[in-house]
XYZ file of C-alpha atoms in Angstrom:
765
model
C 64.104 125.019 104.343
C 65.227 125.495 107.935
C 67.760 123.465 109.857
C 65.023 121.363 111.468
C 63.585 120.531 108.051
C 66.968 119.443 106.735
C 67.569 117.285 109.809
C 64.227 115.570 109.232
C 64.525 115.018 105.472
C 67.978 113.388 105.492
C 67.297 110.468 107.873
C 63.797 110.027 106.431
C 65.177 109.536 102.914
C 67.804 107.112 104.246
C 65.172 105.054 106.071
C 62.935 105.010 102.967
C 65.890 103.721 100.929
C 66.591 100.953 103.446
C 62.923 99.904 103.508
C 62.812 99.849 99.714
C 65.915 97.641 99.627
C 64.307 95.242 102.099
C 61.195 95.117 99.913
C 63.303 94.182 96.890
C 65.007 91.519 99.011
C 61.597 90.107 99.891
C 60.587 89.928 96.209
C 63.836 88.130 95.319
C 63.410 85.716 98.234
C 60.125 84.443 96.778
C 62.266 82.189 94.596
C 62.839 79.906 97.580
C 65.931 77.980 98.591
C 65.402 75.667 101.564
C 68.262 73.442 102.595
C 68.413 69.832 103.646
C 70.790 66.947 103.096
C 69.884 64.562 100.349
C 71.736 61.709 98.724
C 71.210 61.280 95.015
C 72.637 58.404 93.039
C 71.827 59.117 89.441
C 74.214 56.801 87.719
C 75.610 59.686 85.691
C 78.651 60.511 87.773
C 76.962 62.737 90.379
C 76.547 61.061 93.733
C 75.009 63.773 95.812
C 76.354 64.917 99.142
C 75.223 68.083 100.863
C 72.787 69.783 98.518
C 69.884 72.172 98.875
C 66.567 71.597 97.165
C 65.149 74.507 95.216
C 61.474 75.021 96.038
C 59.769 76.032 92.813
C 57.217 78.765 92.435
C 53.680 78.032 91.247
C 54.618 78.410 87.580
C 56.902 75.378 87.931
C 54.253 73.173 89.495
C 54.015 69.894 87.686
C 57.598 70.044 86.466
C 59.237 67.554 88.730
C 61.183 65.008 86.705
C 64.142 63.338 88.431
C 66.581 65.055 86.052
C 65.088 68.435 86.855
C 65.343 67.829 90.596
C 68.983 66.829 90.152
C 69.741 70.027 88.222
C 68.004 72.150 90.827
C 69.885 70.414 93.621
C 73.155 71.022 91.793
C 72.303 74.726 91.431
C 71.850 75.006 95.171
C 75.020 73.062 95.947
C 77.075 75.301 93.657
C 75.488 78.428 95.128
C 76.348 77.210 98.598
C 79.966 76.509 97.611
C 80.360 79.994 96.092
C 78.780 81.638 99.140
C 80.991 79.758 101.606
C 84.130 80.501 99.567
C 83.348 84.224 99.308
C 82.468 84.519 102.991
C 85.616 82.672 104.051
C 87.840 84.923 101.936
C 86.239 88.165 103.130
C 86.452 87.144 106.789
C 90.156 86.350 106.351
C 90.720 89.622 104.505
C 88.893 91.590 107.185
C 91.120 90.063 109.873
C 94.141 91.512 108.061
C 92.317 94.814 107.614
C 91.375 95.040 111.290
C 95.080 94.904 112.222
C 95.926 97.576 109.670
C 93.020 99.833 110.661
C 93.959 99.640 114.326
C 97.562 100.555 113.533
C 96.602 103.407 111.212
C 94.061 104.765 113.706
C 96.898 105.047 116.233
C 99.026 106.838 113.616
C 96.221 109.348 112.969
C 95.791 110.070 116.665
C 99.518 110.472 117.338
C 100.249 112.628 114.291
C 97.294 114.979 114.721
C 97.565 115.067 118.499
C 101.186 116.189 118.254
C 100.266 119.348 116.297
C 100.076 121.295 119.568
C 102.107 118.891 121.691
C 98.986 116.977 122.836
C 97.639 120.079 124.549
C 94.016 120.017 125.719
C 93.711 123.817 125.574
C 91.444 125.470 123.029
C 93.169 127.173 120.094
C 92.284 130.140 117.869
C 90.193 129.052 114.894
C 91.966 129.015 111.550
C 89.168 130.609 109.523
C 86.640 132.027 112.005
C 88.146 135.202 113.422
C 87.962 136.138 117.106
C 86.755 132.690 118.124
C 88.413 129.734 119.809
C 88.081 126.195 118.523
C 88.541 122.845 120.225
C 92.028 121.547 120.897
C 94.127 119.683 118.347
C 94.016 116.655 120.655
C 90.215 116.643 120.517
C 90.322 116.892 116.723
C 92.778 113.984 116.663
C 90.466 111.844 118.786
C 87.307 112.539 116.769
C 89.113 112.185 113.439
C 90.261 108.752 114.594
C 86.692 107.807 115.546
C 85.408 109.043 112.175
C 88.127 107.002 110.432
C 87.021 103.825 112.208
C 83.351 104.543 111.450
C 84.151 105.016 107.760
C 86.198 101.816 107.696
C 83.415 99.843 109.378
C 80.771 101.192 106.996
C 82.969 100.311 104.017
C 83.460 96.772 105.341
C 79.709 96.498 105.877
C 79.081 97.720 102.313
C 81.411 95.143 100.790
C 80.161 92.237 102.887
C 76.550 93.197 102.265
C 77.133 93.219 98.520
C 78.694 89.772 98.647
C 75.760 88.350 100.629
C 73.213 89.823 98.212
C 75.058 88.526 95.151
C 75.541 84.990 96.455
C 71.900 84.960 97.555
C 70.682 85.934 94.077
C 72.930 84.075 91.625
C 71.177 80.665 91.654
C 67.768 82.343 91.782
C 68.630 84.201 88.583
C 69.678 80.891 86.993
C 66.382 79.251 87.903
C 64.350 82.186 86.623
C 66.250 81.973 83.328
C 64.449 78.663 82.754
C 61.221 80.643 82.431
C 62.567 83.350 80.145
C 64.867 86.319 79.812
C 62.518 88.804 81.510
C 62.100 86.942 84.853
C 65.857 86.345 85.074
C 66.612 90.004 84.380
C 64.177 91.186 87.036
C 65.652 88.949 89.728
C 69.212 90.000 88.878
C 68.324 93.699 88.774
C 66.219 93.613 91.934
C 69.125 91.941 93.709
C 71.451 94.668 92.504
C 68.964 97.245 93.784
C 69.109 95.674 97.247
C 72.815 96.395 97.376
C 72.536 99.826 95.741
C 69.901 101.212 98.079
C 71.237 99.652 101.261
C 74.726 100.986 100.603
C 73.642 104.509 99.611
C 71.154 104.771 102.461
C 73.362 103.310 105.179
C 76.319 105.495 104.125
C 74.138 108.620 104.326
C 72.580 107.593 107.630
C 75.876 106.752 109.364
C 77.434 110.042 108.229
C 74.395 112.030 109.372
C 74.356 110.342 112.795
C 78.132 110.849 113.165
C 77.803 114.589 112.487
C 75.070 114.948 115.091
C 76.959 112.943 117.708
C 80.145 114.930 117.124
C 78.136 118.144 117.341
C 77.285 117.339 120.975
C 80.944 117.913 121.852
C 81.917 120.542 119.291
C 78.899 122.806 119.767
C 79.466 125.980 117.705
C 82.921 124.899 116.550
C 81.807 123.744 113.102
C 85.285 124.242 111.692
C 86.697 121.541 113.975
C 83.596 119.373 113.604
C 83.758 119.040 109.830
C 87.549 118.844 109.799
C 87.322 115.758 112.009
C 84.528 114.302 109.841
C 87.002 114.033 106.938
C 88.321 110.936 108.711
C 85.110 109.191 107.632
C 86.144 109.422 103.973
C 89.676 108.256 104.772
C 88.377 105.154 106.536
C 86.024 104.304 103.679
C 88.675 104.595 100.978
C 91.326 102.720 102.969
C 89.135 99.627 103.137
C 88.063 100.119 99.509
C 91.669 100.056 98.329
C 92.451 96.724 99.975
C 89.069 95.346 98.917
C 89.595 96.291 95.279
C 93.222 95.130 95.115
C 92.736 91.931 97.131
C 89.479 90.996 95.446
C 90.850 91.879 92.018
C 93.918 89.674 92.440
C 91.725 86.823 93.690
C 89.214 86.894 90.852
C 91.645 87.510 87.993
C 94.131 84.844 89.061
C 91.301 82.308 88.937
C 89.834 83.740 85.738
C 93.125 83.686 83.843
C 93.895 80.135 84.974
C 90.420 78.879 84.091
C 90.431 80.510 80.638
C 93.956 79.679 79.471
C 93.954 76.012 80.421
C 90.246 75.280 80.101
C 89.177 77.215 77.024
C 92.405 77.628 75.046
C 94.335 74.422 75.805
C 91.540 71.904 76.444
C 88.747 73.525 74.413
C 86.075 73.122 77.101
C 83.317 75.689 77.678
C 83.563 78.576 80.109
C 82.454 77.587 83.633
C 82.651 73.883 82.777
C 82.502 71.894 86.058
C 85.513 69.863 84.941
C 87.684 72.977 85.233
C 89.409 72.985 88.649
C 89.456 76.823 88.785
C 85.761 77.321 88.080
C 84.608 77.690 91.712
C 87.453 80.093 92.511
C 86.499 82.096 89.405
C 82.882 82.438 90.524
C 83.880 83.236 94.095
C 86.140 85.959 92.684
C 83.225 87.668 90.944
C 81.696 88.264 94.359
C 84.769 89.332 96.342
C 86.216 91.533 93.570
C 83.464 92.840 91.322
C 80.856 93.045 94.106
C 82.493 93.544 97.523
C 85.394 95.615 96.165
C 83.149 97.711 93.934
C 80.700 98.396 96.772
C 83.470 99.633 99.045
C 84.916 101.692 96.174
C 81.741 103.634 95.400
C 80.999 104.095 99.085
C 84.462 105.622 99.454
C 83.809 108.042 96.570
C 80.504 109.098 98.087
C 82.003 109.585 101.563
C 84.988 111.581 100.297
C 83.029 113.907 98.032
C 80.557 114.602 100.834
C 83.298 115.210 103.394
C 85.162 117.567 101.030
C 82.013 119.603 100.395
C 81.102 119.712 104.097
C 84.573 120.884 105.070
C 84.653 123.729 102.522
C 81.086 124.737 103.507
C 82.062 124.871 107.178
C 84.771 127.493 106.514
C 82.492 129.541 104.230
C 79.661 131.851 105.230
C 77.448 128.767 105.758
C 79.549 127.546 108.632
C 80.484 130.929 110.076
C 76.796 131.940 110.223
C 75.724 128.442 111.376
C 73.210 128.004 108.537
C 72.550 124.302 109.099
C 70.384 123.596 106.054
C 73.007 125.199 103.772
C 75.916 123.317 105.381
C 73.977 120.043 105.026
C 73.268 120.777 101.345
C 75.550 117.880 100.209
C 73.596 115.424 102.377
C 70.296 116.803 101.059
C 71.482 116.191 97.490
C 72.295 112.574 98.421
C 68.910 112.191 100.119
C 67.146 113.442 96.994
C 69.251 111.014 94.949
C 67.886 108.057 96.919
C 64.285 109.089 96.240
C 64.990 109.714 92.546
C 66.715 106.331 92.172
C 63.753 104.640 93.831
C 61.408 105.905 91.115
C 63.997 105.139 88.437
C 64.212 101.497 89.518
C 60.489 101.071 88.935
C 61.062 101.620 85.216
C 63.394 98.597 85.057
C 61.383 96.256 87.277
C 57.768 97.213 86.539
C 57.214 99.758 83.760
C 59.588 98.834 80.933
C 59.051 95.338 79.520
C 61.831 93.072 78.292
C 60.544 90.940 75.435
C 63.810 89.948 73.774
C 67.531 89.872 74.485
C 68.315 93.230 72.767
C 65.927 94.946 75.211
C 68.267 94.301 78.146
C 70.907 96.853 77.186
C 68.335 99.485 76.255
C 66.549 99.156 79.605
C 69.815 99.472 81.522
C 70.871 102.508 79.485
C 67.517 104.138 80.107
C 68.101 103.748 83.814
C 71.044 106.112 83.517
C 69.150 108.637 81.402
C 65.957 108.574 83.477
C 67.821 108.965 86.765
C 69.832 111.878 85.325
C 66.745 113.734 84.053
C 64.786 113.222 87.280
C 67.780 114.120 89.427
C 68.228 117.411 87.579
C 64.753 118.439 88.727
C 65.521 117.142 92.219
C 68.699 119.234 92.396
C 66.689 122.355 91.567
C 64.202 121.640 94.355
C 66.910 121.059 96.973
C 69.057 124.001 95.867
C 66.362 126.646 95.978
C 64.863 125.246 99.191
C 68.073 124.838 101.212
C 70.404 127.629 100.064
C 70.056 131.393 100.522
C 69.935 133.491 97.353
C 73.383 135.010 97.953
C 76.300 133.801 100.039
C 80.087 133.616 100.050
C 82.286 130.559 99.512
C 85.858 130.117 100.736
C 88.165 130.844 97.786
C 91.681 130.394 99.238
C 92.928 133.961 99.723
C 89.490 135.626 99.648
C 85.788 134.840 99.596
C 83.786 134.331 96.404
C 80.264 135.722 96.112
C 77.919 133.036 94.845
C 74.212 132.752 94.031
C 72.171 129.630 94.725
C 71.583 128.935 91.020
C 75.357 128.737 90.598
C 75.331 125.675 92.855
C 72.432 124.208 90.879
C 74.582 124.453 87.743
C 77.631 122.955 89.482
C 75.778 119.855 90.689
C 73.936 119.456 87.375
C 77.142 119.778 85.354
C 78.713 116.965 87.367
C 75.584 114.849 86.936
C 75.456 115.257 83.154
C 79.217 114.885 82.780
C 78.819 111.487 84.432
C 76.211 110.536 81.828
C 78.537 111.625 79.003
C 81.354 109.533 80.474
C 78.983 106.587 80.920
C 77.708 106.666 77.342
C 81.227 107.147 75.967
C 82.379 104.121 77.940
C 79.478 102.119 76.544
C 80.393 103.111 72.985
C 83.948 101.847 73.443
C 83.121 98.642 75.358
C 79.797 97.368 73.953
C 79.865 94.899 71.078
C 76.889 96.725 69.566
C 79.275 99.399 68.237
C 82.177 99.451 65.788
C 85.154 99.836 68.214
C 84.629 96.435 69.846
C 83.712 94.798 66.530
C 86.974 96.103 65.072
C 88.805 94.496 67.978
C 86.954 91.227 67.348
C 87.777 91.395 63.627
C 91.479 91.844 64.456
C 91.429 88.344 65.987
C 91.471 86.914 62.448
C 95.247 87.381 62.387
C 95.938 86.236 65.936
C 96.327 87.441 69.506
C 99.031 90.037 68.752
C 96.812 92.196 66.527
C 93.962 91.772 68.994
C 96.123 93.167 71.796
C 97.317 96.066 69.590
C 93.769 97.043 68.621
C 92.580 96.764 72.211
C 95.338 98.979 73.576
C 94.653 101.592 70.890
C 90.951 101.555 71.772
C 91.716 102.142 75.449
C 94.003 105.089 74.729
C 91.469 106.669 72.378
C 88.632 106.211 74.874
C 90.241 108.743 77.234
C 89.599 111.706 74.900
C 85.909 112.486 75.466
C 85.902 111.737 79.242
C 88.923 114.036 79.665
C 87.163 116.891 77.891
C 83.966 116.244 79.891
C 85.852 116.334 83.191
C 87.854 119.390 82.145
C 84.694 121.288 81.185
C 82.914 120.385 84.420
C 85.959 121.297 86.542
C 86.493 124.665 84.840
C 82.817 125.655 84.920
C 82.136 124.558 88.493
C 85.316 126.203 89.775
C 84.487 129.474 88.026
C 80.993 129.436 89.514
C 81.720 128.403 93.103
C 85.446 127.807 93.549
C 86.551 124.505 95.066
C 83.138 123.999 96.706
C 81.612 123.941 93.230
C 84.026 121.173 92.184
C 83.129 119.145 95.282
C 79.430 119.535 94.502
C 80.006 118.576 90.857
C 81.612 115.355 92.125
C 78.659 114.758 94.415
C 76.320 115.428 91.487
C 78.043 112.678 89.520
C 77.523 110.360 92.512
C 74.016 111.554 93.407
C 72.454 108.603 91.563
C 74.844 106.116 93.155
C 71.963 103.807 94.141
C 71.072 103.284 90.468
C 74.732 103.012 89.495
C 75.356 100.336 92.106
C 72.200 98.459 91.099
C 73.460 98.273 87.513
C 77.001 97.395 88.611
C 75.921 94.583 90.915
C 73.569 93.197 88.272
C 76.570 92.262 86.088
C 78.470 89.880 88.421
C 75.179 88.341 89.584
C 74.367 87.503 85.949
C 77.915 86.218 85.405
C 77.563 83.873 88.371
C 74.145 82.763 87.117
C 75.704 81.730 83.807
C 78.429 79.797 85.612
C 75.885 77.957 87.741
C 73.819 77.106 84.646
C 76.884 75.596 82.947
C 78.043 73.659 86.001
C 74.548 72.350 86.723
C 74.172 71.024 83.178
C 71.220 73.186 82.182
C 70.011 73.483 78.593
C 71.734 75.549 75.934
C 68.790 77.963 75.893
C 69.205 78.749 79.598
C 72.905 79.354 79.097
C 72.169 81.580 76.085
C 69.897 83.724 78.252
C 72.392 84.013 81.089
C 75.148 84.852 78.586
C 72.973 87.669 77.219
C 72.452 88.984 80.743
C 76.189 88.717 81.386
C 77.155 90.509 78.155
C 74.901 93.439 79.045
C 76.365 93.322 82.549
C 79.917 93.589 81.188
C 79.021 96.817 79.412
C 77.194 98.267 82.409
C 80.129 97.303 84.639
C 82.415 99.258 82.319
C 79.998 102.199 82.507
C 80.086 101.958 86.292
C 83.889 102.028 86.236
C 83.709 105.134 84.038
C 81.465 106.842 86.578
C 83.796 105.812 89.402
C 86.885 107.159 87.620
C 85.216 110.431 86.604
C 83.876 111.045 90.089
C 87.283 110.113 91.549
C 88.920 112.854 89.463
C 86.475 115.517 90.674
C 86.552 114.256 94.271
C 90.350 114.260 94.281
C 90.491 117.807 92.961
C 88.017 118.974 95.622
C 90.048 117.239 98.339
C 93.210 118.705 96.839
C 91.729 122.195 97.130
C 90.691 121.544 100.713
C 94.202 120.281 101.480
C 95.810 123.380 99.962
C 93.586 125.650 102.074
C 94.098 123.662 105.292
C 97.863 123.395 104.901
C 98.160 127.171 104.480
C 99.653 127.212 100.973
C 98.883 130.587 99.449
C 99.441 129.469 95.861
C 101.124 126.604 94.013
C 103.961 127.532 91.682
C 104.772 124.774 89.206
C 108.254 126.278 88.749
C 108.985 125.728 92.446
C 111.436 122.776 92.358
C 109.671 121.097 95.291
C 106.323 121.221 93.487
C 107.756 120.080 90.145
C 109.652 117.226 91.767
C 106.410 116.188 93.454
C 104.610 116.313 90.088
C 107.150 113.973 88.522
C 107.002 111.438 91.332
C 103.211 111.681 91.653
C 102.651 111.056 87.934
C 104.815 107.927 88.245
C 102.895 106.425 91.199
C 99.888 105.075 89.186
C 102.340 103.189 86.938
C 104.257 101.786 89.906
C 101.011 100.770 91.538
C 99.725 99.194 88.295
C 102.973 97.266 87.904
C 102.589 95.835 91.396
C 98.967 94.768 90.915
C 99.487 93.412 87.387
C 102.504 91.366 88.417
C 100.590 90.081 91.448
C 97.843 88.801 89.162
C 100.438 87.335 86.795
C 102.296 85.531 89.583
C 99.108 84.090 91.038
C 97.803 83.167 87.572
C 101.059 81.319 86.850
C 100.520 79.137 89.907
C 96.862 78.688 88.971
C 97.676 77.602 85.398
C 100.223 75.076 86.675
C 97.720 73.671 89.183
C 94.905 73.361 86.635
C 97.266 71.682 84.163
C 98.460 69.298 86.877
C 94.919 68.223 87.656
C 93.975 67.697 84.002
C 97.123 65.625 83.470
C 97.144 63.640 86.725
C 93.507 63.048 87.721
C 92.150 60.072 85.751
C 88.714 60.610 84.212
C 88.622 64.369 84.827
C 88.273 65.352 81.169
C 85.642 62.654 80.673
C 83.606 63.976 83.626
C 83.834 60.750 85.649
C 85.642 62.371 88.591
C 85.507 65.764 90.242
C 88.442 68.183 90.272
C 90.053 69.487 93.442
C 88.392 72.908 93.593
C 89.801 73.699 97.044
C 93.425 73.828 95.899
C 92.611 76.558 93.353
C 90.634 78.524 95.940
C 93.686 78.324 98.235
C 96.006 79.680 95.530
C 93.766 82.694 94.876
C 93.228 83.385 98.573
C 96.900 83.231 99.543
C 98.012 85.317 96.571
C 95.464 88.072 97.145
C 96.127 88.385 100.860
C 99.913 88.447 100.416
C 100.028 90.799 97.436
C 97.433 93.379 98.517
C 99.604 94.565 101.423
C 102.588 96.006 99.449
C 100.307 97.823 96.985
C 98.220 99.281 99.798
C 101.359 100.215 101.723
C 102.657 102.198 98.717
C 99.484 104.292 98.518
C 99.100 104.902 102.248
C 102.734 105.737 102.960
C 103.498 107.995 99.964
C 101.624 111.103 101.255
C 103.027 110.617 104.765
C 106.605 110.461 103.486
C 106.160 113.376 101.070
C 104.469 115.654 103.598
C 106.656 114.789 106.585
C 110.057 114.929 104.883
C 109.554 117.241 101.892
C 106.762 119.568 102.996
C 103.303 120.670 101.936
C 104.418 122.071 98.554
C 106.055 118.801 97.474
C 102.965 116.882 98.597
C 100.743 119.236 96.584
C 102.786 118.403 93.493
C 102.606 114.692 94.300
C 98.799 114.794 94.510
C 98.411 116.795 91.291
C 100.712 114.455 89.365
C 98.956 111.311 90.596
C 95.552 112.788 89.754
C 96.376 113.804 86.173
C 98.193 110.618 85.149
C 96.046 108.248 87.216
C 92.786 109.234 85.526
C 94.177 108.483 82.048
C 95.710 105.164 83.087
C 92.497 104.073 84.832
C 90.207 104.933 81.896
C 92.410 103.303 79.257
C 92.979 100.155 81.341
C 89.305 99.674 82.178
C 88.066 100.276 78.634
C 90.717 98.124 76.944
C 89.827 95.257 79.259
C 86.096 95.733 78.753
C 86.504 95.824 74.961
C 88.569 92.611 74.896
C 85.982 90.866 77.078
C 83.048 91.841 74.881
C 84.965 91.108 71.679
C 85.318 87.547 72.940
C 81.615 87.367 73.815
C 80.721 88.828 70.401
C 82.481 85.915 68.695
C 81.013 83.349 71.086
C 77.435 84.568 70.633
C 77.611 84.435 66.817
C 74.613 86.732 66.575
C 75.605 88.240 63.196
C 77.154 86.999 59.964
C 80.355 88.823 60.853
C 80.517 87.159 64.280
C 79.769 83.739 62.757
C 82.640 84.186 60.320
C 85.011 84.574 63.293
C 83.657 81.635 65.295
C 82.615 79.200 66.522
C 84.045 78.611 69.973
C 87.403 76.934 69.685
C 88.339 78.574 66.376
C 91.695 80.309 65.990
C 90.011 83.723 66.096
C 88.128 82.754 69.249
C 91.329 81.562 70.936
C 92.987 84.872 70.064
C 89.991 86.680 71.567
C 90.289 84.615 74.758
C 93.965 85.582 75.066
C 93.041 89.259 74.635
C 90.348 88.892 77.279
C 92.890 87.259 79.583
C 95.309 90.171 79.141
C 92.482 92.617 79.792
C 91.119 90.926 82.903
C 93.650 92.358 85.391
C 93.508 95.722 83.599
C 89.752 96.175 83.916
C 89.154 94.408 87.232
C 92.317 94.971 89.272
C 94.614 97.797 88.209
C 92.135 100.152 86.511
C 89.480 100.292 89.254
C 92.125 100.437 91.984
C 93.835 103.510 90.532
C 90.794 105.707 91.084
C 90.945 104.722 94.767
C 94.661 105.575 94.757
C 94.100 109.184 93.687
C 91.171 109.686 96.095
C 92.853 108.032 99.045
C 96.082 109.995 98.707
C 94.097 113.242 98.545
C 91.854 112.581 101.542
C 94.786 111.273 103.580
C 96.700 114.474 102.823
C 93.705 116.563 103.947
C 93.378 114.631 107.210
C 97.097 115.006 108.003
C 97.344 118.597 106.696
C 97.567 120.171 110.195
C 100.541 117.956 111.023
C 102.300 118.611 107.713
C 101.772 122.378 108.059
C 103.233 122.352 111.579
C 106.001 119.746 111.412
C 106.430 118.825 107.714
C 109.401 119.460 105.427
C 112.065 118.000 107.706
C 114.580 117.709 104.845
C 114.379 121.391 103.975
C 114.278 122.522 107.586
């Protein structure tokens, strides 16, 4: 494949992905929601107000009783409230982020521009001998532009996910009235809208940025792809604040709603009498959807930027072999096409006849996409890469064959599947680990917490071996470029991964709407089944994100080491070892900040929910409505205030280490954060997921063992709810945010590497 072919295939695949997402949006939109104001006086405590009538499809024709119209109107009103709350929070959050991004863009420009005293003169290239490259000031300017583009795309990804989820939640609820299969299809199609739009838009924006930058850089590919690394930094910066802010918001509401509603007052989950219920459902969209979308976009952008940078300083870049340099983008383009065909199995080819079919269909999505993508990798590899070439290998070049790269990408892809299935084993209530956690609730919350923590620690074993094997093999085959491509292989099916991830919170919201709208027990049972499968798939998605973060961080670490001019890293060097110690502590410090933020906000939420139950007459009887807005305010204020210190810790640590203690100390800091952060993130996410599904296992009562622990409101169930409450900030705030921490510190260090190499280590100087 020539350069022209590569430049045609990449945007074509991105456009096809966008069109496919729009088609899925059209299919979802056939469950109509048309708004008008209607006043309903039903005599049952609901007196209308601004509601939106749900236009039924043909299958519902003839079903038009007054009670049904009231329920449908309530569904639309609740959907509208969730949508407005989520949009309001994100807009407020993005105002804060715009100030931060502007400030940090100035920092990037000033630090990188000062490398050569803001000179506009060309400088000798670092890796391409006997050739001049563009000035450091030019690199500073274009890196800043790339940073802003990455930040904007990440914001777009998060906001887009929120809009899709709030558009689909009530539609999923309504389809659940017909059966489990129609509800599943709407929820999954909605997730696919987000998955394909995010993957395709991220690829397209990066491709266009490279071509626009190339107009100025010309043959200076070294400077071009060094400046493009700013794109990954921008994406992960927004993702960090999105994950932390959204996680604090959703878990503060969730903890308050569960402790006071379910444990103290023994009312169902998502009961409309619970003052925190709207904030809880809004949180699903701003944390699990918007934050997760920005997170996976950041992983994709960073792994691609790391691979492009290493390729540009290898024989690809020196010889200006465009199709070979764009190999990472071609892999992503193939991933979009593969995921498109994979989605058809879930929406059209595989039939869901009963509740147990949901999990099997979702699991098959992972397997099918992995098998098809393996073939796709082979096609791209042998079409785009020459048979023999050399890859930058720190002090010398490594001779590589094209099939070596095929193995690197495939190893990352299959390692992701191993991590995903391992995560499912430890977090699904279909297997013994979660059932053991549920059984431990017989003797109270303390044993439940002990079993859950042990499960999380044990769940790190297989993923660690899988990542270690993929890192060793890919590095031996193609040095640090092989590791970067293994990370990209793990993320090559990101469209399918995002579809599955987004499906979960959409189903969760659908269950909440069904409960608040007073739908039948059968509808709620179906939405609960969708939600339970979504909890497991969300845990699988977190496993993918953490595994890919480890590989991405290592690839960025290698690129940083090469760019900063470190010949080798000696662990016995006191600067390196000191950095290792501090770096391994940072994930714990960060987790402490985020966990305490959730705890502080949850404390206020619990007090407010208790106050309303005690002071509002008729609230428990359902005669009056709670003050939802006060709970939304508590979550919003807490998340916006508490996300700043945690984000500041992550963003400032590499700058302080590199500027004052030098490139060696920063290398140790990055390595320490990577090694400890991966273990903390996996154990936190899986412990939280196991506690959540142990609770749902008891609530569902689908087996004799589960029935012996229930029903809802039993002592064992209350212990399970407490375990789930402890696990909520672990799996939805701290755990997912740590993988952004290790990626963001690594990509930030790579971006600022020229400055650290030139001016860093002030203490030792």
